[in-house]
Coordinates of C-alpha atoms in Angstrom, one line a residue:
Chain V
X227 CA 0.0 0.0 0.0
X228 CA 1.4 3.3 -1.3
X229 CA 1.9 5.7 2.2
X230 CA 0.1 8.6 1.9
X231 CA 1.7 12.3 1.5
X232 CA 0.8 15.4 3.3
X233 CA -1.3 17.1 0.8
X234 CA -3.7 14.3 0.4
X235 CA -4.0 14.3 3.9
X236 CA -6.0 16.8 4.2
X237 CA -9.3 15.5 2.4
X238 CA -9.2 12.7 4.9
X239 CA -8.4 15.1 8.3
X240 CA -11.9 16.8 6.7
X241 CA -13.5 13.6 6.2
X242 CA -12.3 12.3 9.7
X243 CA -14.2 15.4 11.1
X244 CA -17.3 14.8 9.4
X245 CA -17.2 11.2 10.3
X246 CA -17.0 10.1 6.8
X247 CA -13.9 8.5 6.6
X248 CA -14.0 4.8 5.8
X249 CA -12.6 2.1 8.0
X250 CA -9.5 1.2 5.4
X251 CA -8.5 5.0 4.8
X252 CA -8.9 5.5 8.7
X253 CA -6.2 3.2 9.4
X254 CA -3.9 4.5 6.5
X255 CA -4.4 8.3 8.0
X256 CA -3.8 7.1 11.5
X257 CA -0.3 5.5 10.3
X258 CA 0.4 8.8 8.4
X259 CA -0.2 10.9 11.9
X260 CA 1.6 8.5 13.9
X261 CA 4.9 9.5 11.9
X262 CA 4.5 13.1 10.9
X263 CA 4.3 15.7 13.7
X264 CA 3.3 18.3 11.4
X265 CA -0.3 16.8 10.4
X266 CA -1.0 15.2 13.6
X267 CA -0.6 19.4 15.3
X268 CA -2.5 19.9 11.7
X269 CA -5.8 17.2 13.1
X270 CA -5.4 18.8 16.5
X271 CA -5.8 22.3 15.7
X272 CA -8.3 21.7 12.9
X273 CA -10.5 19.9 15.8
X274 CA -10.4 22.4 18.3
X275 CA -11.9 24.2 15.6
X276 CA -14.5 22.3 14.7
X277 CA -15.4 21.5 18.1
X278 CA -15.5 24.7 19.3
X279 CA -18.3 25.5 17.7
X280 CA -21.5 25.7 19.4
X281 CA -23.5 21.9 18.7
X282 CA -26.7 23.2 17.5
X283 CA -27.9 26.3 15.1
X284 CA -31.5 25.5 15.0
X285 CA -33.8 28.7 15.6
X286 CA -37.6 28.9 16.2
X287 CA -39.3 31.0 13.4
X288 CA -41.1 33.6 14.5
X289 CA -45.0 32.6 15.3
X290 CA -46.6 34.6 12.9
X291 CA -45.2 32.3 9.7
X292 CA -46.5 29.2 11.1
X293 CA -49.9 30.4 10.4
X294 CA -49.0 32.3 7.0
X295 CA -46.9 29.1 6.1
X296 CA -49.7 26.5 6.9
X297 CA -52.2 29.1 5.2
X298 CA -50.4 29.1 2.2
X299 CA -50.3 25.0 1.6
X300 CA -54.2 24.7 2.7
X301 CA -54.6 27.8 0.1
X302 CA -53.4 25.8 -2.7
X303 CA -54.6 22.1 -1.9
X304 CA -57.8 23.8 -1.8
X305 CA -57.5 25.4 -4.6
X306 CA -55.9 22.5 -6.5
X307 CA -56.8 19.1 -4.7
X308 CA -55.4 15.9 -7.1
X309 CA -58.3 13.8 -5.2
X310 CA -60.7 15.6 -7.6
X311 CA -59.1 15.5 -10.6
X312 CA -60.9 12.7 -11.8
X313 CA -61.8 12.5 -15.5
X314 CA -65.1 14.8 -15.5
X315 CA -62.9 17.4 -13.1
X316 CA -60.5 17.8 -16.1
X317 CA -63.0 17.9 -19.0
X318 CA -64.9 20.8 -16.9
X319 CA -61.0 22.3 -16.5
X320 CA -60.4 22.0 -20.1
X321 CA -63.7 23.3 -21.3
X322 CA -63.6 26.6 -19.6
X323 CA -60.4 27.8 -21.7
X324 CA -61.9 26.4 -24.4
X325 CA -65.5 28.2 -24.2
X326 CA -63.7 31.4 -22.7
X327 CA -62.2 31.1 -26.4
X328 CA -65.4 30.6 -28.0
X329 CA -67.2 33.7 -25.9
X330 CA -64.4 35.7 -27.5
X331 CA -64.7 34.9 -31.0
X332 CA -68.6 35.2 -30.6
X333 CA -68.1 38.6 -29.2
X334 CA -65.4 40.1 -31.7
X335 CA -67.6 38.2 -34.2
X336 CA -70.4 39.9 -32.9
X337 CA -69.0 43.1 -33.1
X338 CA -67.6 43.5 -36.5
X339 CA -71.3 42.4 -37.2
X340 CA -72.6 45.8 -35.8
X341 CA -69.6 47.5 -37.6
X342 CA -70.9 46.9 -41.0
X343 CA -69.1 43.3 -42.0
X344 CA -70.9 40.5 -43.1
X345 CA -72.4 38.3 -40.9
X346 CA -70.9 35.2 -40.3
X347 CA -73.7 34.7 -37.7
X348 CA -76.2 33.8 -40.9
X349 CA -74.3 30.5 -40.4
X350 CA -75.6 28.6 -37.5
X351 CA -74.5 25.1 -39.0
X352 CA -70.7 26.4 -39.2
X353 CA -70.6 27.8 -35.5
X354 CA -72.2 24.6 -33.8
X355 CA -69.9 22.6 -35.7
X356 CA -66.4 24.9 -34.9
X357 CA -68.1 24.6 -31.1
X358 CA -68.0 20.5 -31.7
X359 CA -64.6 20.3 -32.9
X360 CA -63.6 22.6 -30.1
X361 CA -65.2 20.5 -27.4
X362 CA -64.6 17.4 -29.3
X363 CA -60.8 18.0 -28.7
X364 CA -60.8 19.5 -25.1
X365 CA -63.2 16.4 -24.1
X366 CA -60.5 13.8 -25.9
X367 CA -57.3 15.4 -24.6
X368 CA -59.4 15.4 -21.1
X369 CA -59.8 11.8 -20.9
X370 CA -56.9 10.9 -22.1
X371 CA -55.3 13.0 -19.2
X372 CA -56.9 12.0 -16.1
X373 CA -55.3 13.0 -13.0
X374 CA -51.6 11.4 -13.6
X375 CA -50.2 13.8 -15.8
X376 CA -47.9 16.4 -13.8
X377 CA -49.5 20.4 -13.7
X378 CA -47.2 21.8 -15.6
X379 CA -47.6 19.4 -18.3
X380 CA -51.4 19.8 -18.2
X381 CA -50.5 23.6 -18.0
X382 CA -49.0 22.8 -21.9
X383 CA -51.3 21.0 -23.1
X384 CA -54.6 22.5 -21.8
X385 CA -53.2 26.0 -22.6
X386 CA -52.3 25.0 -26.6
X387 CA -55.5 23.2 -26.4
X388 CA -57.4 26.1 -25.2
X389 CA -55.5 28.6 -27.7
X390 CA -56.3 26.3 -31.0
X391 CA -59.9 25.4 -29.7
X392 CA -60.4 29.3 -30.1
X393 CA -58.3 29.2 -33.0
X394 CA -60.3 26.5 -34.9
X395 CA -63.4 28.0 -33.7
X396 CA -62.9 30.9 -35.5
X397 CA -60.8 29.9 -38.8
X398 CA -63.4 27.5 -39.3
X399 CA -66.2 29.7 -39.7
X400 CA -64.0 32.1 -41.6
X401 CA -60.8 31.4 -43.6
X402 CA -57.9 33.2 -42.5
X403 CA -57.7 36.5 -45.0
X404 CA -61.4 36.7 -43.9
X405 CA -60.7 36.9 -40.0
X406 CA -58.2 39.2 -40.1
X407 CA -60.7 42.0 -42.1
X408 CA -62.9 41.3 -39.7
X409 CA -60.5 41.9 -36.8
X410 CA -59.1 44.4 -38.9
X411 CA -62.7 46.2 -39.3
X412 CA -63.3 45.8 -35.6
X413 CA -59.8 47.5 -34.9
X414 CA -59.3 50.5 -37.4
X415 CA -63.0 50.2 -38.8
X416 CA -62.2 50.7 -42.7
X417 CA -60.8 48.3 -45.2
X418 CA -58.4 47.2 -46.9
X419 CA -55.3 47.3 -44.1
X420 CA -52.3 48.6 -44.7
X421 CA -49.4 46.4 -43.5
X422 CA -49.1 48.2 -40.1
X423 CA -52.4 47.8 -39.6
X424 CA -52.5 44.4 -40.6
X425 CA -49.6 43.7 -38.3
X426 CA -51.4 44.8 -35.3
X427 CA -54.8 43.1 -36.4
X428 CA -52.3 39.7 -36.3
X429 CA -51.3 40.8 -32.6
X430 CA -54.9 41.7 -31.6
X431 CA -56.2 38.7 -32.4
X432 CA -53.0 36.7 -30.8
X433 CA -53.8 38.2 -27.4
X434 CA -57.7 37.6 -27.6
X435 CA -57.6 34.0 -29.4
X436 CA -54.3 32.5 -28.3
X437 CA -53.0 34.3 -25.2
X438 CA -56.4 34.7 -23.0
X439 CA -57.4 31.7 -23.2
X440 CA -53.8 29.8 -23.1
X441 CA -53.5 32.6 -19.4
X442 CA -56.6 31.3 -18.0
X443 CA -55.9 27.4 -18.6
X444 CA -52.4 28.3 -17.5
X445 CA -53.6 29.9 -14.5
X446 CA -56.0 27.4 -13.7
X447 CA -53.6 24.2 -14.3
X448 CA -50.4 25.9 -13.1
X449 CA -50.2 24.6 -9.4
X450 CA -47.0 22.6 -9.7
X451 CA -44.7 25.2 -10.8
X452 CA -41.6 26.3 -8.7
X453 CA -40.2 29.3 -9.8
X454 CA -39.2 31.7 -12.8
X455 CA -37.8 28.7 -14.7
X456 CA -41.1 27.0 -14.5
X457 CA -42.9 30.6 -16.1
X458 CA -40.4 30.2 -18.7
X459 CA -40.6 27.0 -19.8
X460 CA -44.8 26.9 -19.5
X461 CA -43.8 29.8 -21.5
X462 CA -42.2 28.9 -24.3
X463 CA -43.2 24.8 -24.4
X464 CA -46.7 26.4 -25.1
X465 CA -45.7 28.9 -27.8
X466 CA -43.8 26.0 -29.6
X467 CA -46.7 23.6 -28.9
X468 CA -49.8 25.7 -30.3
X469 CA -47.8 27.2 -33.1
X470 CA -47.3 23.7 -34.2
X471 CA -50.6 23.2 -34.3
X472 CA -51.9 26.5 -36.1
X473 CA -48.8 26.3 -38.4
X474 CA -51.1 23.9 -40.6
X475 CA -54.2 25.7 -40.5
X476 CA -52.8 29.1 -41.1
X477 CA -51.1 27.5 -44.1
X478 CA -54.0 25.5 -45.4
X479 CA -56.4 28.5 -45.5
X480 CA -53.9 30.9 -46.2
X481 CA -54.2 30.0 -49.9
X482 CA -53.0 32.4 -52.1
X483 CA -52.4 35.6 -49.9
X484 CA -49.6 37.3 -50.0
X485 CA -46.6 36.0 -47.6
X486 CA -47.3 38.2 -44.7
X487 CA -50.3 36.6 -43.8
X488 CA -49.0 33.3 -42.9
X489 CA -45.8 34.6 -41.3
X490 CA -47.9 36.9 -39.4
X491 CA -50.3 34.9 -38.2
X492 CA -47.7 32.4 -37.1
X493 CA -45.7 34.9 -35.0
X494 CA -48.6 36.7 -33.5
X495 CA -50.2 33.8 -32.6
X496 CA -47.0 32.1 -31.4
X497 CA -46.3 35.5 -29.2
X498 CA -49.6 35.5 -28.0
X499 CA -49.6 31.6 -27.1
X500 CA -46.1 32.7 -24.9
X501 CA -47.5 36.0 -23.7
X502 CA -50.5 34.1 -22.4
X503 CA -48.4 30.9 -21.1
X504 CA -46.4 33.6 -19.1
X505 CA -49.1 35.5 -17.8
X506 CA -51.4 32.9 -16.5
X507 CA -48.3 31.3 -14.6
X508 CA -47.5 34.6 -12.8
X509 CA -50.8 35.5 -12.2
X510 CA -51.1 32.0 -10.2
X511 CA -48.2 32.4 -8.5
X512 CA -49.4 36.2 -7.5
X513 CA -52.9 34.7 -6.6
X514 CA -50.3 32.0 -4.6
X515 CA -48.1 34.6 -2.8
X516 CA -51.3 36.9 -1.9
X517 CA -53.1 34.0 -0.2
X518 CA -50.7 33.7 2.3
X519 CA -51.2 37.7 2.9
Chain F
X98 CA -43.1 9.4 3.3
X99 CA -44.6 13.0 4.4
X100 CA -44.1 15.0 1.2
X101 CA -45.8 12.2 -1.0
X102 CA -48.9 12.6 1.2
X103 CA -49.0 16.1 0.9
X104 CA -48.8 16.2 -2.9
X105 CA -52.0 14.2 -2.7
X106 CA -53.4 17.0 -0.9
X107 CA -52.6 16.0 2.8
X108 CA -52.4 19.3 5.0
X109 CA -51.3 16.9 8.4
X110 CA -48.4 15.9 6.2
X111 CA -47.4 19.3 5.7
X112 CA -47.7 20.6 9.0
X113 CA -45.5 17.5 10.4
X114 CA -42.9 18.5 7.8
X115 CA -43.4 22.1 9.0
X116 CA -42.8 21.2 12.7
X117 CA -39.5 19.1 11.5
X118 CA -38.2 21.3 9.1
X119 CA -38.9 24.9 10.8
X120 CA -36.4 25.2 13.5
X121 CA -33.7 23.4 10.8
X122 CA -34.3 25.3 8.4
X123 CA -34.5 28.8 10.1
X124 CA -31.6 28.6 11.9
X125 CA -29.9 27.8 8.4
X126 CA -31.3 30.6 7.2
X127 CA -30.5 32.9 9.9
X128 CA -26.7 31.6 10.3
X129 CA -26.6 32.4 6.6
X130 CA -27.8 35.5 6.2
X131 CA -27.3 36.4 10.0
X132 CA -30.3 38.6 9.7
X133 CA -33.4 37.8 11.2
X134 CA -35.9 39.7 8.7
X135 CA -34.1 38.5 5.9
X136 CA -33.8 34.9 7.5
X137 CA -37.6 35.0 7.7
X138 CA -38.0 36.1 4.2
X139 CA -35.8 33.6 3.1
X140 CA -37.7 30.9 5.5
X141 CA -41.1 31.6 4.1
X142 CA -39.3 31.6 0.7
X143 CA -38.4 27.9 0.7
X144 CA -41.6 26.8 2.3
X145 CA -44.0 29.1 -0.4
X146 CA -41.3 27.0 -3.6
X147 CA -41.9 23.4 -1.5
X148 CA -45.9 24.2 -1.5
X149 CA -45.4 25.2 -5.4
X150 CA -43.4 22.0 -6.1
X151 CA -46.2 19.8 -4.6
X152 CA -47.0 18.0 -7.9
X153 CA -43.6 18.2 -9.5
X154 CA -41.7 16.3 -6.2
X155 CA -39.5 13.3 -7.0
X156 CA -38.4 11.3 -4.2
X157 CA -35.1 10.5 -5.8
X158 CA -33.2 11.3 -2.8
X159 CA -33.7 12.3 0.7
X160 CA -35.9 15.1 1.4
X161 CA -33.8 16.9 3.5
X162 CA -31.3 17.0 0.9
X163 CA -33.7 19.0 -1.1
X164 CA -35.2 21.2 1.2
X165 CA -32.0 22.5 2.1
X166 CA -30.6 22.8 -1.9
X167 CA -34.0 25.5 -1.8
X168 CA -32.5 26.6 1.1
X169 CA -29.3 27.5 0.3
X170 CA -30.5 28.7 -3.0
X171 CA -32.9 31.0 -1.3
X172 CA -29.7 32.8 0.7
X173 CA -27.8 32.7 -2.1
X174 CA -30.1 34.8 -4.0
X175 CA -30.8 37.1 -1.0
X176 CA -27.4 37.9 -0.7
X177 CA -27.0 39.0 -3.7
X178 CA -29.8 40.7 -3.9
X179 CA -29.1 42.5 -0.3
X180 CA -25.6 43.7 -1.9
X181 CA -27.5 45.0 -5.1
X182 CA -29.6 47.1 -2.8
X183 CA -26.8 48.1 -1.1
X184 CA -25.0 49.1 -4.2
X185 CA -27.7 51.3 -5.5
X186 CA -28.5 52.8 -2.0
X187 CA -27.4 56.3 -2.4
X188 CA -26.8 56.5 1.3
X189 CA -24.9 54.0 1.1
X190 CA -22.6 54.0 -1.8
X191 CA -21.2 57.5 -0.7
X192 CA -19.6 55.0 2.2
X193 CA -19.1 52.1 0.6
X194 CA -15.4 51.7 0.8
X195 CA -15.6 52.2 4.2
X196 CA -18.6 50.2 5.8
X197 CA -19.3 46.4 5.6
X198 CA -22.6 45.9 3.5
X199 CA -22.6 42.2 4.3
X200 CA -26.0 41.3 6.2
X201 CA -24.1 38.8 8.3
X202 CA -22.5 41.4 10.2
X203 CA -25.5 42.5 11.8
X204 CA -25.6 39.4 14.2
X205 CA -22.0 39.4 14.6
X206 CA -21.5 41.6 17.4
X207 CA -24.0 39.5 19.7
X208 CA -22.6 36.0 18.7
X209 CA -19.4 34.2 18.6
X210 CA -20.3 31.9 15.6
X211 CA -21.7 34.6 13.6
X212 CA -18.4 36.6 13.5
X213 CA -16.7 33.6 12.4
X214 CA -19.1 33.0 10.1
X215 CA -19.1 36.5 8.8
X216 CA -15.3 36.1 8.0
X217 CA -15.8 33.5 5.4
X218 CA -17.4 33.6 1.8
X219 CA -21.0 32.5 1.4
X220 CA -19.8 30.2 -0.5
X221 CA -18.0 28.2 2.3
X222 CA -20.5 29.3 4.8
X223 CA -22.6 27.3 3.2
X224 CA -20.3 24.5 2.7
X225 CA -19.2 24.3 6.8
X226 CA -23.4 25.0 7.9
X227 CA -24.4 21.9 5.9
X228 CA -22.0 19.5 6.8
X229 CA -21.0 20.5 10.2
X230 CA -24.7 20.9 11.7
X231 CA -27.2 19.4 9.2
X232 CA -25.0 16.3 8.6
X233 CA -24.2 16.1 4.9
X234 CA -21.4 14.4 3.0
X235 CA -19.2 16.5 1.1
X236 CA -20.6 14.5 -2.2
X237 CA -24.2 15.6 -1.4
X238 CA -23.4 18.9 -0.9
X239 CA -21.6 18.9 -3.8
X240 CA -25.1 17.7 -5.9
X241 CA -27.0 20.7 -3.8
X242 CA -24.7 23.4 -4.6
X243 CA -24.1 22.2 -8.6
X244 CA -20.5 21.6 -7.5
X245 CA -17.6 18.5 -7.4
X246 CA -16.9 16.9 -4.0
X247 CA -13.2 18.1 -4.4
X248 CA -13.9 21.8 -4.2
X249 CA -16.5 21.5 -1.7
X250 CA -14.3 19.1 0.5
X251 CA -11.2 22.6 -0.7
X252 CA -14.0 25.0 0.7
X253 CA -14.6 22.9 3.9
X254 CA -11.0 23.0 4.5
X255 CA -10.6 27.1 4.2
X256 CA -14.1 27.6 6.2
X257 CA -12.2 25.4 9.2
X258 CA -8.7 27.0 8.3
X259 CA -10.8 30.6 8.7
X260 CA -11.9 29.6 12.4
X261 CA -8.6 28.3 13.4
X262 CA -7.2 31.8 12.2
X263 CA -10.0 33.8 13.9
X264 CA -9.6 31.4 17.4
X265 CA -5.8 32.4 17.0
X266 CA -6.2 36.2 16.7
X267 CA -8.1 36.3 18.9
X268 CA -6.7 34.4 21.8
X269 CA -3.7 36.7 20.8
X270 CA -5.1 39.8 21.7
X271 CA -6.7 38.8 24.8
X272 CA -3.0 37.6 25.5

């Protein structure tokens, strides 16, 4: 057995301290100290050290955080209990995004009605059947979900869900050049948009379509987050995850509009999906941080 | 296991790891920061991130090896952030070369182990709280602080080599 040398000595005088030295190195240190006056004053001093400090650091809080503490956790298993996230609970979870999407595109829809557009209300069929596909998928990715998938993961999926149940809901009754006069009427109130104006009809319609609802399923489904890294990735994992979704659509109905339209429908609804993600996380963790006063 | 019944929504679970943790994990906080309005913070900090984690908790390791990574990463944060205030405090950047802006010191003239502890780096505060007093291996706190068990056991050895220099100075001037 090769004797050890001073320097590595001193990982196993630290280890000795913390009691973590094994039995074989023990005895290999021990015949180091026995011939070297110069670690063995080494050990000695570094153990007065060590045991002169006091045995204990633990401190009582103060009182009042006990209850604000306790408050907090009873604040958010009430608010979020996993007992009642049965099947139906999630449906009912998912649906709310989902109609708050629908409500939306009624009311904007409704709107541009009274502003002079043409009424895509004259088309009951249409509407019932965007409602349907926009139930049909919240109700299929809420069974498939039950209660075992992990809240930020349902925060993804039922905040693209939510964000393309409004988004179908309204490109279906309307292709996509069609929406965004309508938006576009509802905004600025004149036709035809110049690019600026078509720009921030894209936006517009990101916030109300994509990021409300995405915020409120968000908000409702973001009880497991931690911290800031959590608001980012919720963030961003639902941008990338809806605009996968309306990539398709925008491109299918885009047909032959000019360039912008896809592009900007992609990257306002894509902001809008993050914007939303990010702003339904915070506002939980606000909602979070308040309830424990 | 007491976390795993509380992320199915058991509030006795919490309160027992409340009543475990509390005292542990304030006096961390305390020794840390050495101030007592930041220590409670920084307590109520870790607690509010554990009740946020509920669903997202992995019993990979032991718990207390995790409560305290929050922990530390709590007081790491807060002082950094105490010395940002501090830098952008008018008042006090007019006498910042002369005045000590580290929130330790605030304890330090009441306690013994606070002024030794104010002598060191956070970084092997840290390092000499967790191992000396919560009983960690240097290869744990290695995982908990992101680093490798040979600087931790290198930061161990200065925090000790720190207390032996402040035990000598001052049994020299009392001498």
């Amino acid at each position: 057995m090769k004797p050890m040398n001073c320097d590595e000595i001193r990982d196993g005088l630290l280890e000795l301290l913390g009691n973590e030295l094994e039995p074989r190195k023990a005895a290999e240190l021990q015949a180091h100290l026995d011939g070297c006056p110069s670690c063995a004053r080494e050990l000695q001093e570094l153990g007065e050290a060590w045991d002169s400090l006091p045995d204990s650091i633990e401190a009582e809080p103060p009182l009042a955080l006990r209850a604000r503490v306790i408050g907090l956790a009873k604040a958010e298993i009430d608010q979020r209990s996993p007992s009642l996230l049965g099947v139906r609970d999630s449906v009912r979870e998912i649906a709310g995004p989902v109609m708050a999407g629908a409500a939306g595109a009624l009311g904007l829809i409704t709107l541009a009605h009274f502003r002079g557009a043409t009424a895509p209300l004259s088309q009951p069929l249409v509407v019932a059947l965007s409602l349907a596909l926009a139930s049909g998928l919240a109700l299929a990715v809420g069974g498939l979900m039950g209660a075992r998938i992990r809240p930020p993961t349902r925060a993804v999926l039922t905040g693209s869900l939510a964000a393309f149940g409004g988004y179908v809901l309204l490109t279906a009754m309307l292709p996509i050049s069609d929406t965004v006069h309508f938006c576009g009427l509802v905004l600025f109130g004149t036709l035809p948009l110049s690019l600026g104006q078509l720009c921030l009809t894209y936006l517009s319609v990101a916030a109300l379509y994509a990021g409300v609802p995405m915020a409120i399923a968000t908000y409702v489904w973001g009880g497991g987050g931690g911290g800031p890294s959590d608001d980012r990735t919720i963030g961003l994992t639902e941008g990338l995850v809806f605009t996968l979704l309306a990539v398709p659509l925008v491109l299918l109905q885009s047909g032959f509009e000019p360039w912008v339209i896809p592009l900007g429908a992609v990257i306002g609804f894509g902001f809008g999906a993050v914007a939303g993600g990010f702003a339904g996380r915070w506002t939980h963790l606000w909602v979070l941080r308040g309830a424990g006063g | 296991m007491l976390m795993e019944r509380y992320a199915r929504g058991d509030l006795d679970a919490f309160e027992e790891l409340y009543r475990r943790y509390e005292g542990r994990v304030y006096g961390f906080c305390l020794r840390f920061l050495g101030d007592p309005d930041g220590a409670a913070d920084a307590f109520q900090d870790v607690f509010l991130r554990l009740i946020g984690a509920r669903h997202k908790y992995e019993a990979r390791g032991r718990f207390a090896q995790w409560i305290f990574a929050i922990a530390r990463r709590v007081c790491v944060d807060g002082v950094r952030g105490s010395r940002r205030e501090a830098y952008h405090d008018d008042s006090l950047r007019a006498t910042e070369n002369t005045v000590s802006v580290d929130p330790v010191e605030s304890l330090a003239h009441k306690d013994a182990l606070q002024r030794l502890l104010q002598r060191m780096p956070a970084e092997q505060r840290e390092v000499l709280l967790l191992s000396r007093y919560y009983g960690f291996k240097y290869g744990e706190i290695a995982e908990m602080t992101g680093s490798t068990e040979a600087a931790v056991k290198q930061k161990a050895y200065r925090a000790v080599q720190s207390i032996r220099r402040t035990r000598r100075d001052e049994t020299g001037r009392r001498a």
